[in-house]
Structure formats: structure tokens, C-alpha cells
Amino acid sequence: MSDTTTYSWQSDLELIVDAAKQAGAVALGFFRQANEVWWKNGGQSPVSAADYAANDILSKILRQARPDYGWLSEETDDASDRLERRTLFVVDPIDGTRGFLAGSEIWCISVAVVTDGRPVAGVLFAPALRELFVAGLEGPSLKNGEVLKVSEAGTGDIHRLATAEDMIAGFGAEFRRTVERVKHIPSLAYRLAMVADGRLEGTLVKRDSHDWDLAAADLILQQAGGALVDLSGEQLLYNKPVVKHDELCGAATASMPEFLHQLASRRAS
């Protein structure tokens, strides 16, 4: 495989879009139906029959098509050999399982191709909303075929942010007055997509998000003119031994310096 700047990932993008659509159709069959549910992470996180069914479809399609790629999925036991693979699939069969089980339409299938630690193709499919977000390194982010662009809100404007109340509470009073906090969005990946399509100016992410929550949405946001970074302003790297992340900020590039400044001030106080 050649350098990521010259190699075309279009065939991989087409593959994951098709797989996400098929997994989404399967998951939709469970939506607002009685679901068998199990609890993981010490009873903190639900996983349903729909998650496993969608994961099975994705695994079958993608691993058969690219047997040389690694695999990282929320609903598959971690395979240590992924660390030996330059390229892998990073998958969340249903991002927003709690919302899915509660009957909310805000959940999505998240699939990314990651190479050398960064996403090169990504798709988020929200079947209940009939929304398909797609991005590859070769072109812009698309939502149902339309080009996405982040918000152009500037300093001093009202900032539409999706984040927890306790994060905003630590900001300076002057900045807090400019913040319009958006109510809870049950899917983190979809929340980042909302930044990509301009409905939100940014989102502040608490620690302990995972690669599978972020990788596809990261690329979609990037190709729409935004970024997902840690609090030092650095891009995320995926497929590391530990797949959890610290606090993050996803935002339009123009807004990012102000948000990071506020976050740094909050942490210092």
C-alpha cells in the first residue's frame, strides 16, 4: 500500500457505506421492538440483540472483503493483532444504544477505515432519520449527497454547544453568557456529525470516549472544515493499545482556539 496522500480509499469508502446500510437495515428491524439487553462495564453500559446483530453483519461483510485489515469493534473482544496492522476497520454497530432502546431516532452505525492511526474513510448511517454521512480523504463530507460545511459563527456570537452542564459551569462568566447549551444527544458520533453540518458550533467531550465512538465522525468533521482534538489541540491517533481518550473538543476550525482557551482556563481554576 502506498502513502495515504496518494492511495485512493474510494473502494474502501464504497465498501463501508454498503456495509453500514446493510447493518442499519438489520438494526432498524429491532428498533422500538422488545430487545434482549445485557449489561457490560460493571452494569454501566447496555448492549442489545440489535447491537450484536448489526456487528455480525459488519464483521461478515468487511472482514471477508479485506481479510488483511485489522478489526476493532465495541461489540467484539479486542484482538491484539490489530496493533500489528497498518490498516483496520473501527466499528460501532450502534452508537447511541441507550437512545435506541429508549425509542430515540438519534442513533447510528459508525464505520471507519483507519490507517497509520488516522481515519481515511468514514460513514455514519442513521437509518431511523434516513441520514447518511460519508467522508473520504479525496473529497468533502456529504450528508445524503449534499456537501457539508461547519458553522461560521465568530467570536462574540452565540455558541451552540453540546456538552454537559458541569463542563460549561467551569467557564468564565462572560463566555458562559454566549453559550446556548443544546440538550443531551444520545449518540456521540451523531453529535460530531451535527458539528460537521453546522447545526452545532462545537461539542465538548468528557473523558473515556473510545476509538469506535469517534473515528468515522472525526474524518467527517475534518472534511467539513472542522476538527476533533485533545485539549492541547492535537489530532487524535487511533488503534493504540489503549482506545480510550481524555477530554476532547470537536468544533469548527475558526472557533477552536476560543473553545480550547476556555477549556484550559477551566482546568487551571
mmCIF file of N, CA and C in Angstrom, residues 106-222:
data_model
loop_
_atom_site.group_PDB
_atom_site.id
_atom_site.type_symbol
_atom_site.label_atom_id
_atom_site.label_comp_id
_atom_site.label_asym_id
_atom_site.label_seq_id
_atom_site.Cartn_x
_atom_site.Cartn_y
_atom_site.Cartn_z
ATOM 1 N N ILE A 106 -32.146 9.113 17.324
ATOM 2 C CA ILE A 106 -30.754 9.565 17.202
ATOM 3 C C ILE A 106 -29.807 8.444 17.622
ATOM 4 N N TRP A 107 -29.502 7.593 16.678
ATOM 5 C CA TRP A 107 -28.500 6.541 16.829
ATOM 6 C C TRP A 107 -27.969 6.255 15.432
ATOM 7 N N CYS A 108 -26.787 5.699 15.354
ATOM 8 C CA CYS A 108 -26.210 5.488 14.028
ATOM 9 C C CYS A 108 -25.228 4.326 14.023
ATOM 10 N N ILE A 109 -25.023 3.812 12.823
ATOM 11 C CA ILE A 109 -23.979 2.828 12.559
ATOM 12 C C ILE A 109 -22.720 3.614 12.214
ATOM 13 N N SER A 110 -21.625 3.338 12.886
ATOM 14 C CA SER A 110 -20.382 4.083 12.669
ATOM 15 C C SER A 110 -19.289 3.135 12.192
ATOM 16 N N VAL A 111 -18.731 3.425 11.021
ATOM 17 C CA VAL A 111 -17.666 2.576 10.465
ATOM 18 C C VAL A 111 -16.577 3.476 9.883
ATOM 19 N N ALA A 112 -15.342 3.201 10.251
ATOM 20 C CA ALA A 112 -14.202 3.934 9.696
ATOM 21 C C ALA A 112 -13.130 2.955 9.243
ATOM 22 N N VAL A 113 -12.387 3.378 8.240
ATOM 23 C CA VAL A 113 -11.127 2.729 7.890
ATOM 24 C C VAL A 113 -10.020 3.624 8.435
ATOM 25 N N VAL A 114 -9.166 3.056 9.264
ATOM 26 C CA VAL A 114 -8.072 3.801 9.891
ATOM 27 C C VAL A 114 -6.755 3.233 9.395
ATOM 28 N N THR A 115 -5.862 4.103 8.968
ATOM 29 C CA THR A 115 -4.526 3.649 8.576
ATOM 30 C C THR A 115 -3.484 4.573 9.200
ATOM 31 N N ASP A 116 -2.415 3.994 9.693
ATOM 32 C CA ASP A 116 -1.361 4.753 10.378
ATOM 33 C C ASP A 116 -1.946 5.670 11.453
ATOM 34 N N GLY A 117 -3.000 5.198 12.124
ATOM 35 C CA GLY A 117 -3.549 5.912 13.262
ATOM 36 C C GLY A 117 -4.595 6.962 12.961
ATOM 37 N N ARG A 118 -4.884 7.211 11.669
ATOM 38 C CA ARG A 118 -5.851 8.245 11.320
ATOM 39 C C ARG A 118 -6.916 7.691 10.377
ATOM 40 N N PRO A 119 -8.172 8.181 10.489
ATOM 41 C CA PRO A 119 -9.230 7.713 9.594
ATOM 42 C C PRO A 119 -9.025 8.228 8.173
ATOM 43 N N VAL A 120 -9.251 7.343 7.205
ATOM 44 C CA VAL A 120 -9.110 7.710 5.791
ATOM 45 C C VAL A 120 -10.428 7.549 5.048
ATOM 46 N N ALA A 121 -11.390 6.874 5.655
ATOM 47 C CA ALA A 121 -12.738 6.738 5.109
ATOM 48 C C ALA A 121 -13.676 6.549 6.285
ATOM 49 N N GLY A 122 -14.842 7.196 6.227
ATOM 50 C CA GLY A 122 -15.771 7.090 7.350
ATOM 51 C C GLY A 122 -17.209 7.237 6.911
ATOM 52 N N VAL A 123 -18.087 6.520 7.605
ATOM 53 C CA VAL A 123 -19.518 6.620 7.334
ATOM 54 C C VAL A 123 -20.282 6.550 8.652
ATOM 55 N N LEU A 124 -21.292 7.385 8.763
ATOM 56 C CA LEU A 124 -22.289 7.307 9.832
ATOM 57 C C LEU A 124 -23.641 7.168 9.149
ATOM 58 N N PHE A 125 -24.364 6.109 9.492
ATOM 59 C CA PHE A 125 -25.681 5.897 8.910
ATOM 60 C C PHE A 125 -26.701 5.888 10.035
ATOM 61 N N ALA A 126 -27.646 6.852 9.966
ATOM 62 C CA ALA A 126 -28.723 6.962 10.958
ATOM 63 C C ALA A 126 -30.025 6.541 10.272
ATOM 64 N N PRO A 127 -30.333 5.246 10.274
ATOM 65 C CA PRO A 127 -31.459 4.758 9.466
ATOM 66 C C PRO A 127 -32.814 5.288 9.895
ATOM 67 N N ALA A 128 -33.025 5.495 11.206
ATOM 68 C CA ALA A 128 -34.317 6.000 11.662
ATOM 69 C C ALA A 128 -34.557 7.439 11.208
ATOM 70 N N LEU A 129 -33.465 8.168 10.954
ATOM 71 C CA LEU A 129 -33.546 9.547 10.469
ATOM 72 C C LEU A 129 -33.382 9.639 8.953
ATOM 73 N N ARG A 130 -33.042 8.521 8.335
ATOM 74 C CA ARG A 130 -32.753 8.472 6.889
ATOM 75 C C ARG A 130 -31.615 9.434 6.527
ATOM 76 N N GLU A 131 -30.573 9.409 7.325
ATOM 77 C CA GLU A 131 -29.424 10.283 7.103
ATOM 78 C C GLU A 131 -28.151 9.456 6.940
ATOM 79 N N LEU A 132 -27.384 9.786 5.914
ATOM 80 C CA LEU A 132 -26.129 9.097 5.622
ATOM 81 C C LEU A 132 -25.024 10.139 5.501
ATOM 82 N N PHE A 133 -24.054 10.075 6.415
ATOM 83 C CA PHE A 133 -22.889 10.955 6.395
ATOM 84 C C PHE A 133 -21.704 10.152 5.883
ATOM 85 N N VAL A 134 -20.979 10.718 4.922
ATOM 86 C CA VAL A 134 -19.882 9.999 4.272
ATOM 87 C C VAL A 134 -18.701 10.949 4.095
ATOM 88 N N ALA A 135 -17.486 10.431 4.308
ATOM 89 C CA ALA A 135 -16.285 11.232 4.035
ATOM 90 C C ALA A 135 -15.123 10.323 3.685
ATOM 91 N N GLY A 136 -14.287 10.800 2.769
ATOM 92 C CA GLY A 136 -13.021 10.169 2.439
ATOM 93 C C GLY A 136 -11.974 11.254 2.284
ATOM 94 N N LEU A 137 -10.713 10.864 2.281
ATOM 95 C CA LEU A 137 -9.647 11.853 2.174
ATOM 96 C C LEU A 137 -9.677 12.598 0.846
ATOM 97 N N GLU A 138 -10.278 11.992 -0.170
ATOM 98 C CA GLU A 138 -10.234 12.588 -1.506
ATOM 99 C C GLU A 138 -11.271 13.670 -1.743
ATOM 100 N N GLY A 139 -12.211 13.868 -0.830
ATOM 101 C CA GLY A 139 -13.270 14.828 -1.131
ATOM 102 C C GLY A 139 -13.939 15.378 0.106
ATOM 103 N N PRO A 140 -15.007 16.128 -0.093
ATOM 104 C CA PRO A 140 -15.715 16.754 1.030
ATOM 105 C C PRO A 140 -16.578 15.752 1.781
ATOM 106 N N SER A 141 -17.044 16.145 2.950
ATOM 107 C CA SER A 141 -18.047 15.367 3.674
ATOM 108 C C SER A 141 -19.406 15.603 3.030
ATOM 109 N N LEU A 142 -20.203 14.542 2.992
ATOM 110 C CA LEU A 142 -21.525 14.608 2.381
ATOM 111 C C LEU A 142 -22.574 14.100 3.366
ATOM 112 N N LYS A 143 -23.741 14.724 3.325
ATOM 113 C CA LYS A 143 -24.902 14.228 4.044
ATOM 114 C C LYS A 143 -26.012 14.035 3.023
ATOM 115 N N ASN A 144 -26.389 12.784 2.819
ATOM 116 C CA ASN A 144 -27.380 12.450 1.789
ATOM 117 C C ASN A 144 -27.012 13.090 0.450
ATOM 118 N N GLY A 145 -25.710 13.078 0.143
ATOM 119 C CA GLY A 145 -25.232 13.576 -1.138
ATOM 120 C C GLY A 145 -24.937 15.056 -1.195
ATOM 121 N N GLU A 146 -25.275 15.812 -0.139
ATOM 122 C CA GLU A 146 -25.044 17.250 -0.119
ATOM 123 C C GLU A 146 -23.770 17.566 0.669
ATOM 124 N N VAL A 147 -22.976 18.507 0.143
ATOM 125 C CA VAL A 147 -21.711 18.867 0.784
ATOM 126 C C VAL A 147 -21.956 19.541 2.136
ATOM 127 N N LEU A 148 -21.194 19.133 3.132
ATOM 128 C CA LEU A 148 -21.314 19.695 4.486
ATOM 129 C C LEU A 148 -20.296 20.803 4.709
ATOM 130 N N LYS A 149 -20.678 21.750 5.555
ATOM 131 C CA LYS A 149 -19.773 22.822 5.957
ATOM 132 C C LYS A 149 -20.092 23.212 7.385
ATOM 133 N N VAL A 150 -19.036 23.380 8.182
ATOM 134 C CA VAL A 150 -19.221 23.732 9.587
ATOM 135 C C VAL A 150 -19.762 25.151 9.720
ATOM 136 N N SER A 151 -20.248 25.477 10.912
ATOM 137 C CA SER A 151 -20.770 26.805 11.212
ATOM 138 C C SER A 151 -19.675 27.849 11.085
ATOM 139 N N GLU A 152 -20.059 29.041 10.642
ATOM 140 C CA GLU A 152 -19.101 30.145 10.529
ATOM 141 C C GLU A 152 -19.287 31.157 11.653
ATOM 142 N N ALA A 153 -19.928 30.757 12.729
ATOM 143 C CA ALA A 153 -20.105 31.667 13.868
ATOM 144 C C ALA A 153 -18.748 32.161 14.349
ATOM 145 N N GLY A 154 -18.670 33.413 14.698
ATOM 146 C CA GLY A 154 -17.398 34.001 15.101
ATOM 147 C C GLY A 154 -17.368 34.390 16.556
ATOM 148 N N THR A 155 -16.235 34.938 16.990
ATOM 149 C CA THR A 155 -16.064 35.371 18.375
ATOM 150 C C THR A 155 -17.129 36.404 18.739
ATOM 151 N N GLY A 156 -17.762 36.221 19.880
ATOM 152 C CA GLY A 156 -18.797 37.140 20.323
ATOM 153 C C GLY A 156 -20.192 36.715 19.944
ATOM 154 N N ASP A 157 -20.307 35.779 18.985
ATOM 155 C CA ASP A 157 -21.615 35.274 18.617
ATOM 156 C C ASP A 157 -22.114 34.302 19.676
ATOM 157 N N ILE A 158 -23.369 33.905 19.552
ATOM 158 C CA ILE A 158 -23.892 32.850 20.410
ATOM 159 C C ILE A 158 -23.312 31.525 19.950
ATOM 160 N N HIS A 159 -22.762 30.761 20.875
ATOM 161 C CA HIS A 159 -22.130 29.483 20.571
ATOM 162 C C HIS A 159 -23.090 28.352 20.924
ATOM 163 N N ARG A 160 -23.527 27.622 19.909
ATOM 164 C CA ARG A 160 -24.379 26.453 20.149
ATOM 165 C C ARG A 160 -23.478 25.253 20.442
ATOM 166 N N LEU A 161 -23.451 24.862 21.710
ATOM 167 C CA LEU A 161 -22.566 23.793 22.155
ATOM 168 C C LEU A 161 -23.371 22.638 22.723
ATOM 169 N N ALA A 162 -22.919 21.440 22.419
ATOM 170 C CA ALA A 162 -23.465 20.237 23.046
ATOM 171 C C ALA A 162 -22.431 19.734 24.038
ATOM 172 N N THR A 163 -22.780 19.811 25.303
ATOM 173 C CA THR A 163 -21.854 19.362 26.337
ATOM 174 C C THR A 163 -22.601 19.245 27.654
ATOM 175 N N ALA A 164 -21.943 18.666 28.616
ATOM 176 C CA ALA A 164 -22.544 18.512 29.943
ATOM 177 C C ALA A 164 -22.568 19.848 30.675
ATOM 178 N N GLU A 165 -23.570 20.026 31.522
ATOM 179 C CA GLU A 165 -23.710 21.280 32.269
ATOM 180 C C GLU A 165 -22.499 21.562 33.139
ATOM 181 N N ASP A 166 -21.924 20.508 33.728
ATOM 182 C CA ASP A 166 -20.810 20.750 34.641
ATOM 183 C C ASP A 166 -19.559 21.231 33.910
ATOM 184 N N MET A 167 -19.429 20.938 32.616
ATOM 185 C CA MET A 167 -18.287 21.453 31.857
ATOM 186 C C MET A 167 -18.458 22.952 31.611
ATOM 187 N N ILE A 168 -19.665 23.360 31.248
ATOM 188 C CA ILE A 168 -19.923 24.779 30.999
ATOM 189 C C ILE A 168 -19.795 25.587 32.289
ATOM 190 N N ALA A 169 -20.166 24.993 33.413
ATOM 191 C CA ALA A 169 -20.145 25.709 34.692
ATOM 192 C C ALA A 169 -18.754 26.213 35.051
ATOM 193 N N GLY A 170 -17.715 25.571 34.539
ATOM 194 C CA GLY A 170 -16.353 25.981 34.857
ATOM 195 C C GLY A 170 -15.819 27.096 33.988
ATOM 196 N N PHE A 171 -16.562 27.513 32.963
ATOM 197 C CA PHE A 171 -16.106 28.579 32.081
ATOM 198 C C PHE A 171 -16.278 29.955 32.751
ATOM 199 N N GLY A 172 -15.585 30.944 32.211
ATOM 200 C CA GLY A 172 -15.738 32.299 32.690
ATOM 201 C C GLY A 172 -17.153 32.808 32.450
ATOM 202 N N ALA A 173 -17.600 33.711 33.323
ATOM 203 C CA ALA A 173 -18.984 34.196 33.259
ATOM 204 C C ALA A 173 -19.289 34.865 31.925
ATOM 205 N N GLU A 174 -18.340 35.629 31.392
ATOM 206 C CA GLU A 174 -18.574 36.328 30.131
ATOM 207 C C GLU A 174 -18.795 35.345 28.993
ATOM 208 N N PHE A 175 -17.978 34.302 28.941
ATOM 209 C CA PHE A 175 -18.143 33.296 27.888
ATOM 210 C C PHE A 175 -19.439 32.517 28.072
ATOM 211 N N ARG A 176 -19.765 32.193 29.324
ATOM 212 C CA ARG A 176 -20.987 31.422 29.582
ATOM 213 C C ARG A 176 -22.217 32.128 29.034
ATOM 214 N N ARG A 177 -22.208 33.453 29.071
ATOM 215 C CA ARG A 177 -23.364 34.209 28.573
ATOM 216 C C ARG A 177 -23.544 34.057 27.070
ATOM 217 N N THR A 178 -22.493 33.640 26.362
ATOM 218 C CA THR A 178 -22.590 33.474 24.906
ATOM 219 C C THR A 178 -22.947 32.038 24.504
ATOM 220 N N VAL A 179 -23.075 31.148 25.485
ATOM 221 C CA VAL A 179 -23.286 29.735 25.192
ATOM 222 C C VAL A 179 -24.769 29.379 25.218
ATOM 223 N N GLU A 180 -25.217 28.768 24.158
ATOM 224 C CA GLU A 180 -26.540 28.137 24.121
ATOM 225 C C GLU A 180 -26.298 26.632 24.192
ATOM 226 N N ARG A 181 -26.581 26.055 25.346
ATOM 227 C CA ARG A 181 -26.329 24.624 25.525
ATOM 228 C C ARG A 181 -27.453 23.804 24.897
ATOM 229 N N VAL A 182 -27.056 22.877 24.054
ATOM 230 C CA VAL A 182 -28.019 22.002 23.388
ATOM 231 C C VAL A 182 -28.283 20.800 24.277
ATOM 232 N N LYS A 183 -29.543 20.393 24.355
ATOM 233 C CA LYS A 183 -29.896 19.269 25.228
ATOM 234 C C LYS A 183 -29.169 17.995 24.811
ATOM 235 N N HIS A 184 -29.190 17.034 25.686
ATOM 236 C CA HIS A 184 -28.456 15.784 25.510
ATOM 237 C C HIS A 184 -28.753 15.110 24.170
ATOM 238 N N ILE A 185 -27.687 14.725 23.484
ATOM 239 C CA ILE A 185 -27.775 13.985 22.221
ATOM 240 C C ILE A 185 -27.205 12.602 22.501
ATOM 241 N N PRO A 186 -28.010 11.540 22.377
ATOM 242 C CA PRO A 186 -27.590 10.234 22.887
ATOM 243 C C PRO A 186 -26.456 9.546 22.130
ATOM 244 N N SER A 187 -26.142 10.000 20.927
ATOM 245 C CA SER A 187 -25.045 9.407 20.157
ATOM 246 C C SER A 187 -23.925 10.424 20.023
ATOM 247 N N LEU A 188 -22.731 10.076 20.513
ATOM 248 C CA LEU A 188 -21.589 10.970 20.396
ATOM 249 C C LEU A 188 -21.188 11.156 18.935
ATOM 250 N N ALA A 189 -21.187 10.076 18.165
ATOM 251 C CA ALA A 189 -20.822 10.180 16.752
ATOM 252 C C ALA A 189 -21.776 11.125 16.023
ATOM 253 N N TYR A 190 -23.077 11.002 16.312
ATOM 254 C CA TYR A 190 -24.048 11.864 15.649
ATOM 255 C C TYR A 190 -23.868 13.321 16.089
ATOM 256 N N ARG A 191 -23.511 13.518 17.338
ATOM 257 C CA ARG A 191 -23.255 14.864 17.851
ATOM 258 C C ARG A 191 -22.130 15.538 17.061
ATOM 259 N N LEU A 192 -21.069 14.800 16.798
ATOM 260 C CA LEU A 192 -19.960 15.336 15.996
ATOM 261 C C LEU A 192 -20.399 15.606 14.561
ATOM 262 N N ALA A 193 -21.287 14.750 14.038
ATOM 263 C CA ALA A 193 -21.827 14.992 12.698
ATOM 264 C C ALA A 193 -22.644 16.279 12.664
ATOM 265 N N MET A 194 -23.307 16.598 13.762
ATOM 266 C CA MET A 194 -24.069 17.847 13.837
ATOM 267 C C MET A 194 -23.154 19.071 13.818
ATOM 268 N N VAL A 195 -21.937 18.922 14.316
ATOM 269 C CA VAL A 195 -20.953 19.995 14.179
ATOM 270 C C VAL A 195 -20.531 20.098 12.718
ATOM 271 N N ALA A 196 -20.335 18.953 12.075
ATOM 272 C CA ALA A 196 -19.922 18.943 10.670
ATOM 273 C C ALA A 196 -20.949 19.604 9.765
ATOM 274 N N ASP A 197 -22.242 19.423 10.059
ATOM 275 C CA ASP A 197 -23.258 20.008 9.175
ATOM 276 C C ASP A 197 -23.749 21.383 9.636
ATOM 277 N N GLY A 198 -23.098 21.932 10.667
ATOM 278 C CA GLY A 198 -23.362 23.307 11.060
ATOM 279 C C GLY A 198 -24.491 23.515 12.038
ATOM 280 N N ARG A 199 -25.166 22.453 12.463
ATOM 281 C CA ARG A 199 -26.232 22.628 13.449
ATOM 282 C C ARG A 199 -25.678 22.988 14.819
ATOM 283 N N LEU A 200 -24.479 22.535 15.096
ATOM 284 C CA LEU A 200 -23.764 22.901 16.312
ATOM 285 C C LEU A 200 -22.462 23.583 15.924
ATOM 286 N N GLU A 201 -22.007 24.491 16.774
ATOM 287 C CA GLU A 201 -20.687 25.075 16.544
ATOM 288 C C GLU A 201 -19.594 24.210 17.155
ATOM 289 N N GLY A 202 -19.969 23.449 18.189
ATOM 290 C CA GLY A 202 -18.963 22.608 18.804
ATOM 291 C C GLY A 202 -19.565 21.662 19.811
ATOM 292 N N THR A 203 -18.747 20.717 20.252
ATOM 293 C CA THR A 203 -19.130 19.817 21.326
ATOM 294 C C THR A 203 -17.904 19.532 22.166
ATOM 295 N N LEU A 204 -18.093 19.508 23.468
ATOM 296 C CA LEU A 204 -17.027 19.195 24.412
ATOM 297 C C LEU A 204 -17.300 17.797 24.944
ATOM 298 N N VAL A 205 -16.310 16.945 24.845
ATOM 299 C CA VAL A 205 -16.495 15.522 25.121
ATOM 300 C C VAL A 205 -15.778 15.147 26.408
ATOM 301 N N LYS A 206 -16.505 14.553 27.330
ATOM 302 C CA LYS A 206 -15.892 14.099 28.579
ATOM 303 C C LYS A 206 -14.932 12.939 28.318
ATOM 304 N N ARG A 207 -14.048 12.709 29.266
ATOM 305 C CA ARG A 207 -13.081 11.631 29.111
ATOM 306 C C ARG A 207 -13.766 10.273 29.035
ATOM 307 N N ASP A 208 -13.040 9.305 28.489
ATOM 308 C CA ASP A 208 -13.447 7.901 28.364
ATOM 309 C C ASP A 208 -14.298 7.610 27.139
ATOM 310 N N SER A 209 -14.309 8.497 26.146
ATOM 311 C CA SER A 209 -14.841 8.079 24.849
ATOM 312 C C SER A 209 -13.829 7.107 24.227
ATOM 313 N N HIS A 210 -14.283 6.359 23.229
ATOM 314 C CA HIS A 210 -13.465 5.301 22.640
ATOM 315 C C HIS A 210 -13.265 5.524 21.144
ATOM 316 N N ASP A 211 -12.272 4.830 20.601
ATOM 317 C CA ASP A 211 -11.994 4.922 19.164
ATOM 318 C C ASP A 211 -13.254 4.737 18.327
ATOM 319 N N TRP A 212 -14.067 3.732 18.684
ATOM 320 C CA TRP A 212 -15.230 3.413 17.850
ATOM 321 C C TRP A 212 -16.307 4.495 17.904
ATOM 322 N N ASP A 213 -16.322 5.296 18.972
ATOM 323 C CA ASP A 213 -17.266 6.420 19.046
ATOM 324 C C ASP A 213 -16.860 7.546 18.100
ATOM 325 N N LEU A 214 -15.578 7.632 17.779
ATOM 326 C CA LEU A 214 -15.002 8.862 17.250
ATOM 327 C C LEU A 214 -14.471 8.790 15.822
ATOM 328 N N ALA A 215 -13.896 7.660 15.419
ATOM 329 C CA ALA A 215 -13.047 7.649 14.220
ATOM 330 C C ALA A 215 -13.776 8.112 12.961
ATOM 331 N N ALA A 216 -14.953 7.559 12.690
ATOM 332 C CA ALA A 216 -15.677 7.953 11.475
ATOM 333 C C ALA A 216 -16.102 9.407 11.547
ATOM 334 N N ALA A 217 -16.649 9.826 12.687
ATOM 335 C CA ALA A 217 -17.114 11.204 12.845
ATOM 336 C C ALA A 217 -15.956 12.192 12.778
ATOM 337 N N ASP A 218 -14.791 11.806 13.257
ATOM 338 C CA ASP A 218 -13.596 12.640 13.207
ATOM 339 C C ASP A 218 -13.313 13.052 11.761
ATOM 340 N N LEU A 219 -13.289 12.084 10.860
ATOM 341 C CA LEU A 219 -12.996 12.381 9.456
ATOM 342 C C LEU A 219 -14.106 13.205 8.819
ATOM 343 N N ILE A 220 -15.344 12.879 9.135
ATOM 344 C CA ILE A 220 -16.477 13.641 8.590
ATOM 345 C C ILE A 220 -16.382 15.104 9.015
ATOM 346 N N LEU A 221 -16.033 15.346 10.273
ATOM 347 C CA LEU A 221 -15.870 16.710 10.760
ATOM 348 C C LEU A 221 -14.675 17.387 10.089
ATOM 349 N N GLN A 222 -13.582 16.680 9.970
ATOM 350 C CA GLN A 222 -12.373 17.240 9.352
ATOM 351 C C GLN A 222 -12.635 17.684 7.916
#
